[in-house]
Short mmCIF file of C-alpha atoms in Angstrom, two decimals:
data_model
loop_
_atom_site.label_atom_id
_atom_site.label_comp_id
_atom_site.label_asym_id
_atom_site.label_seq_id
_atom_site.Cartn_x
_atom_site.Cartn_y
_atom_site.Cartn_z
CA MET A 1 -7.31 -19.53 6.03
CA ARG A 2 -4.49 -17.71 7.82
CA ILE A 3 -1.44 -19.60 9.12
CA SER A 4 -2.14 -18.49 12.70
CA THR A 5 -5.70 -19.86 12.47
CA LEU A 6 -4.47 -23.16 11.08
CA LYS A 7 -1.92 -23.41 13.90
CA ARG A 8 -4.71 -22.81 16.40
CA HIS A 9 -6.82 -25.59 14.85
CA VAL A 10 -3.86 -28.00 14.92
CA ARG A 11 -3.14 -27.11 18.57
CA GLU A 12 -6.78 -27.59 19.59
CA SER A 13 -7.04 -30.92 17.80
CA MET A 14 -3.90 -32.15 19.59
CA LYS A 15 -5.22 -30.98 22.97
CA SER A 16 -8.50 -32.77 22.31
CA LEU A 17 -6.63 -36.03 21.68
CA GLY A 18 -4.94 -35.62 25.06
CA ARG A 19 -8.11 -34.62 26.96
CA ASN A 20 -9.97 -37.68 25.67
CA GLY A 21 -7.09 -40.05 26.39
CA TRP A 22 -8.96 -43.31 26.75
CA MET A 23 -11.25 -42.71 23.80
CA THR A 24 -8.25 -41.60 21.73
CA PHE A 25 -6.41 -44.79 22.69
CA ALA A 26 -9.48 -46.92 21.93
CA SER A 27 -10.00 -45.24 18.56
CA ILE A 28 -6.35 -45.48 17.52
CA SER A 29 -6.30 -49.13 18.63
CA ALA A 30 -9.42 -49.84 16.58
CA VAL A 31 -7.93 -48.13 13.52
CA THR A 32 -4.64 -50.00 14.07
CA VAL A 33 -6.32 -53.40 14.25
CA THR A 34 -8.57 -52.58 11.29
CA LEU A 35 -5.73 -51.30 9.10
CA LEU A 36 -3.58 -54.26 10.11
CA LEU A 37 -6.29 -56.60 8.82
CA VAL A 38 -6.83 -54.42 5.74
CA GLY A 39 -3.08 -54.40 5.09
CA VAL A 40 -2.83 -58.19 5.36
CA PHE A 41 -5.81 -58.59 3.03
CA LEU A 42 -4.27 -56.11 0.56
CA VAL A 43 -0.92 -57.94 0.56
CA VAL A 44 -2.65 -61.30 0.04
CA MET A 45 -5.00 -59.90 -2.62
CA PHE A 46 -2.27 -58.14 -4.60
CA ASN A 47 -0.12 -61.28 -4.57
CA MET A 48 -3.12 -63.44 -5.52
CA ASN A 49 -3.89 -61.03 -8.33
CA HIS A 50 -0.25 -61.30 -9.40
CA PHE A 51 -0.50 -65.11 -9.44
CA ALA A 52 -3.85 -64.90 -11.25
CA LYS A 53 -2.44 -62.65 -13.99
CA LYS A 54 0.45 -65.05 -14.53
CA ILE A 55 -1.96 -68.00 -14.79
CA GLU A 56 -4.33 -66.03 -17.04
CA ASN A 57 -1.47 -64.94 -19.29
CA ASP A 58 -0.49 -68.60 -19.75
CA VAL A 59 -3.94 -69.41 -21.12
CA GLU A 60 -3.71 -69.89 -24.88
CA ILE A 61 -5.74 -71.31 -27.74
CA ARG A 62 -4.27 -74.18 -29.72
CA VAL A 63 -5.78 -74.39 -33.19
CA HIS A 64 -5.10 -77.79 -34.78
CA ILE A 65 -5.02 -77.42 -38.56
CA ASP A 66 -6.75 -80.02 -40.72
CA VAL A 67 -4.28 -82.38 -42.44
CA THR A 68 -5.91 -81.66 -45.82
CA ALA A 69 -4.93 -77.97 -45.68
CA ASN A 70 -2.13 -76.85 -48.03
CA ASN A 71 0.17 -73.86 -47.47
CA GLN A 72 -2.29 -71.43 -49.08
CA ASP A 73 -5.12 -72.74 -46.88
CA LYS A 74 -2.94 -72.29 -43.79
CA GLN A 75 -2.16 -68.68 -44.74
CA THR A 76 -5.86 -68.00 -45.31
CA LEU A 77 -6.71 -69.47 -41.90
CA ARG A 78 -3.99 -67.38 -40.26
CA ALA A 79 -5.38 -64.21 -41.86
CA GLN A 80 -8.87 -65.06 -40.60
CA ILE A 81 -7.59 -65.55 -37.05
CA GLU A 82 -5.52 -62.33 -37.14
CA ALA A 83 -8.63 -60.43 -38.28
CA ILE A 84 -10.36 -61.18 -34.95
CA PRO A 85 -10.07 -57.91 -32.93
CA GLN A 86 -9.33 -59.66 -29.61
CA VAL A 87 -6.34 -61.62 -30.98
CA LYS A 88 -3.04 -60.30 -29.65
CA GLU A 89 -0.54 -62.82 -30.98
CA ILE A 90 -0.47 -65.86 -33.27
CA ARG A 91 2.38 -68.32 -33.62
CA TYR A 92 2.77 -71.27 -36.00
CA SER A 93 4.06 -74.59 -34.68
CA SER A 94 4.70 -77.39 -37.16
CA LYS A 95 3.77 -80.98 -36.35
CA GLU A 96 7.50 -81.77 -36.13
CA GLN A 97 7.91 -79.08 -33.46
CA GLU A 98 4.80 -80.34 -31.68
CA LEU A 99 6.31 -83.83 -31.49
CA LYS A 100 9.58 -82.42 -30.12
CA ASN A 101 7.63 -80.50 -27.47
CA LEU A 102 5.72 -83.66 -26.56
CA ILE A 103 8.92 -85.70 -26.18
CA LYS A 104 10.50 -82.94 -24.07
CA SER A 105 7.43 -82.62 -21.79
CA PHE A 106 7.63 -86.32 -20.82
CA GLY A 107 11.33 -86.16 -19.95
CA GLU A 108 13.10 -89.53 -20.06
CA GLU A 109 9.84 -91.35 -20.77
CA GLY A 110 9.32 -89.17 -23.84
CA SER A 111 11.91 -91.12 -25.81
CA SER A 112 9.23 -93.72 -26.61
CA PHE A 113 7.48 -91.13 -28.80
CA ARG A 114 10.49 -91.00 -31.13
CA LEU A 115 8.90 -93.94 -32.91
CA PHE A 116 6.50 -91.44 -34.50
CA GLU A 117 9.22 -89.27 -36.05
CA GLN A 118 8.94 -91.10 -39.36
CA ASP A 119 5.13 -91.18 -39.41
CA ASN A 120 4.03 -88.16 -37.35
CA PRO A 121 0.29 -88.35 -36.44
CA LEU A 122 0.15 -84.85 -34.94
CA SER A 123 -1.25 -81.72 -36.62
CA ASP A 124 0.30 -78.37 -37.41
CA VAL A 125 -0.89 -75.87 -34.85
CA TYR A 126 -1.54 -72.15 -34.53
CA VAL A 127 -0.98 -70.96 -30.95
CA VAL A 128 -3.19 -67.93 -30.29
CA LYS A 129 -3.11 -65.46 -27.41
CA THR A 130 -5.85 -62.90 -26.80
CA GLU A 131 -5.59 -59.28 -25.65
CA LYS A 132 -7.49 -60.18 -22.48
CA PRO A 133 -7.40 -63.70 -21.00
CA THR A 134 -11.18 -63.51 -20.49
CA ASP A 135 -11.61 -63.23 -24.29
CA THR A 136 -10.14 -66.72 -24.74
CA ILE A 137 -13.45 -68.62 -24.75
CA LYS A 138 -15.16 -66.18 -27.12
CA VAL A 139 -12.26 -66.20 -29.60
CA ALA A 140 -11.93 -70.00 -29.46
CA LYS A 141 -15.60 -70.42 -30.39
CA GLN A 142 -15.12 -68.07 -33.37
CA ILE A 143 -12.07 -69.97 -34.62
CA GLU A 144 -13.91 -73.30 -34.37
CA LYS A 145 -16.19 -72.15 -37.21
CA PHE A 146 -13.33 -71.49 -39.68
CA GLN A 147 -12.57 -73.88 -42.53
CA PHE A 148 -9.57 -76.21 -42.18
CA VAL A 149 -9.77 -76.16 -38.36
CA HIS A 150 -9.59 -79.75 -37.10
CA LYS A 151 -10.12 -78.89 -33.43
CA VAL A 152 -9.54 -76.09 -30.93
CA ASN A 153 -8.11 -76.62 -27.44
CA TYR A 154 -7.99 -73.96 -24.73
CA GLY A 155 -8.53 -76.07 -21.61
CA GLN A 156 -12.30 -76.28 -22.02
CA GLY A 157 -14.09 -76.55 -18.69
CA GLN A 158 -10.97 -75.83 -16.63
CA VAL A 159 -10.50 -72.29 -17.99
CA GLU A 160 -14.11 -71.36 -17.17
CA LYS A 161 -13.67 -72.67 -13.61
CA LEU A 162 -10.36 -70.84 -13.27
CA PHE A 163 -11.78 -67.46 -14.32
CA SER A 164 -14.84 -67.98 -12.11
CA THR A 165 -12.73 -68.87 -9.05
CA LEU A 166 -10.37 -65.92 -9.53
CA LYS A 167 -13.29 -63.51 -9.92
CA ALA A 168 -14.98 -64.85 -6.76
CA ALA A 169 -11.74 -64.57 -4.74
CA ARG A 170 -11.23 -60.96 -5.84
CA ASN A 171 -14.84 -60.00 -5.04
CA ILE A 172 -14.77 -61.64 -1.58
CA GLY A 173 -11.50 -59.87 -0.72
CA LEU A 174 -12.91 -56.53 -1.87
CA VAL A 175 -16.08 -56.94 0.22
CA LEU A 176 -14.05 -57.83 3.34
CA ILE A 177 -11.79 -54.79 2.92
CA ILE A 178 -14.75 -52.43 2.43
CA GLY A 179 -16.42 -53.90 5.53
CA LEU A 180 -13.30 -53.35 7.64
CA LEU A 181 -12.95 -49.76 6.42
CA PHE A 182 -16.56 -48.95 7.34
CA THR A 183 -15.95 -50.43 10.81
CA ALA A 184 -12.98 -48.13 11.34
CA MET A 185 -14.97 -45.10 10.10
CA PHE A 186 -17.77 -45.96 12.53
CA LEU A 187 -15.35 -46.19 15.49
CA ILE A 188 -13.67 -42.88 14.66
CA SER A 189 -17.07 -41.26 14.18
CA ASN A 190 -18.13 -42.40 17.67
CA THR A 191 -14.94 -41.00 19.19
CA ILE A 192 -15.57 -37.61 17.58
CA LYS A 193 -19.20 -37.68 18.79
CA ILE A 194 -18.05 -38.12 22.38
CA THR A 195 -15.55 -35.29 21.95
CA ILE A 196 -18.28 -33.00 20.60
CA PHE A 197 -20.57 -33.88 23.50
CA ALA A 198 -17.82 -33.20 26.06
CA ARG A 199 -17.09 -29.79 24.49
CA ARG A 200 -20.68 -28.71 23.87
CA ARG A 201 -20.43 -25.73 26.27
CA GLU A 202 -17.20 -24.55 24.69
CA ILE A 203 -18.81 -24.83 21.25
CA GLU A 204 -21.85 -22.87 22.43
CA ILE A 205 -19.61 -20.06 23.74
CA MET A 206 -17.72 -20.00 20.40
CA ARG A 207 -21.05 -19.62 18.61
CA LEU A 208 -22.10 -16.73 20.87
CA VAL A 209 -18.90 -14.80 20.15
CA GLY A 210 -19.42 -15.19 16.41
CA ALA A 211 -17.25 -18.18 15.42
CA THR A 212 -18.10 -19.48 11.95
CA ASN A 213 -19.18 -23.05 11.27
CA GLY A 214 -15.90 -23.79 9.54
CA PHE A 215 -13.88 -22.43 12.47
CA ILE A 216 -15.68 -24.80 14.85
CA ARG A 217 -15.48 -27.82 12.54
CA TRP A 218 -11.79 -27.69 11.60
CA PRO A 219 -10.32 -29.04 14.89
CA PHE A 220 -12.63 -32.06 14.67
CA PHE A 221 -11.60 -32.78 11.09
CA LEU A 222 -7.92 -32.57 12.09
CA GLU A 223 -8.56 -34.78 15.11
CA GLY A 224 -9.98 -37.47 12.82
CA LEU A 225 -6.96 -37.08 10.54
CA TRP A 226 -4.51 -37.61 13.43
CA LEU A 227 -6.44 -40.65 14.65
CA GLY A 228 -6.30 -42.22 11.19
CA VAL A 229 -2.63 -41.40 10.49
CA ILE A 230 -1.35 -42.47 13.95
CA GLY A 231 -3.43 -45.65 13.71
CA ALA A 232 -1.72 -46.49 10.39
CA VAL A 233 1.86 -46.36 11.71
CA PHE A 234 1.97 -49.72 13.53
CA PRO A 235 0.29 -51.70 10.71
CA ILE A 236 2.72 -50.22 8.17
CA VAL A 237 5.82 -51.09 10.23
CA SER A 238 4.51 -54.57 11.14
CA ILE A 239 3.48 -55.54 7.60
CA MET A 240 6.75 -54.29 6.09
CA ALA A 241 8.82 -56.26 8.62
CA VAL A 242 6.82 -59.49 8.24
CA TYR A 243 6.63 -59.32 4.44
CA TYR A 244 10.37 -58.65 4.18
CA ASN A 245 11.17 -61.81 6.16
CA ILE A 246 8.58 -63.92 4.32
CA TYR A 247 9.86 -62.71 0.94
CA LYS A 248 13.49 -63.31 1.92
CA PHE A 249 12.66 -66.83 3.17
CA LEU A 250 10.25 -68.05 0.47
CA GLU A 251 11.44 -66.44 -2.77
CA PRO A 252 14.55 -68.68 -3.25
CA LYS A 253 12.48 -71.80 -2.46
CA ILE A 254 9.52 -71.25 -4.79
CA THR A 255 9.88 -73.36 -7.93
CA ILE A 256 6.31 -73.32 -9.30
CA PRO A 257 6.42 -71.11 -12.46
CA PHE A 258 3.34 -68.94 -11.84
CA VAL A 259 3.84 -68.61 -8.05
CA GLU A 260 6.01 -65.55 -7.58
CA LEU A 261 5.76 -63.06 -4.73
CA LEU A 262 5.72 -59.38 -5.59
CA PRO A 263 9.18 -57.90 -4.87
CA PHE A 264 9.55 -56.05 -1.56
CA TYR A 265 10.41 -52.81 -3.36
CA PRO A 266 8.36 -50.99 -4.62
CA PHE A 267 5.39 -53.15 -3.48
CA MET A 268 5.77 -52.50 0.26
CA TRP A 269 6.20 -48.76 -0.21
CA GLN A 270 3.03 -48.72 -2.29
CA ILE A 271 1.15 -50.65 0.41
CA SER A 272 2.52 -48.30 3.10
CA LEU A 273 1.41 -45.20 1.22
CA LEU A 274 -1.98 -46.79 0.55
CA LEU A 275 -2.49 -47.64 4.25
CA LEU A 276 -1.45 -44.13 5.26
CA LEU A 277 -3.93 -42.61 2.79
CA ILE A 278 -6.68 -45.02 3.89
CA GLY A 279 -6.02 -44.15 7.54
CA ALA A 280 -6.15 -40.42 6.82
CA CYS A 281 -9.28 -40.73 4.66
CA ILE A 282 -11.28 -42.87 7.08
CA GLY A 283 -10.23 -40.56 9.93
CA VAL A 284 -11.39 -37.41 8.16
CA TRP A 285 -14.50 -39.13 6.77
CA GLY A 286 -15.43 -40.44 10.20
CA SER A 287 -15.09 -36.91 11.58
CA MET A 288 -17.16 -35.39 8.79
CA MET A 289 -19.96 -37.90 9.30
CA SER A 290 -20.02 -37.16 13.02
CA VAL A 291 -19.83 -33.37 12.68
CA ARG A 292 -22.53 -33.19 10.02
CA LYS A 293 -24.93 -35.41 11.88
CA PHE A 294 -24.38 -34.49 15.51
CA LEU A 295 -22.91 -30.99 15.56
CA LYS A 296 -25.67 -28.49 14.85
CA VAL A 297 -23.62 -25.73 13.28
#
């Protein structure tokens, strides 16, 4: 395509936006509201996913070693655990260290457990982490079958509920975002349909003088692109401003270990680029759907 032809298509698409002022305004408003909702959902989802990964990464398997096991038995058990493909890391914790950790976890009240320092009832432990948090249950069940394993703890019952809840939250968020995107595509498509109807005589004349299908379609594709890109500007600015203030206010006050907001940079620039691309894509896609279905060229 020649530069002069492209300039003509850009000029025509801009004129069309001006000629259909109210529909252009309605379409941009619809895209703006839709992308604003999509942007909010994306920010919430990405942060939830960040929290979820932190929680998932804290999930570990605690393998309590039988008190009858000698050093050789412990090494054999370790080798068996390391041979499991899904195991990422294994760490040994002696019963003395386990008692120290227990005392520390109870704070001032933990001093009462010092009575057991002379006759420690706890077991030596292997702390196991898996490559994927979702492999935890499977690996734990394998380890339970090994000799010299007294018991295996991984938060039975709670871990299953945790993974199930996180999966459901991610799926619901994804469905909502897809639904909003299709709504925006539908609105842009309707705007382009009205534009095509209003310019049907002009299109017919262009056909009669030999204009190709591509020549006629291009302004409509560009019009959809402008609608999507312009509609993305306000959501981007609004979400960046709000997230900056929320991050600045909350970050110093959050003390829960796994609750940590994604840093403003580069997260907000990534969201901005994503919203701009989504706006452009749904604009062009909306135009293509309309042109293919309603423009008989």
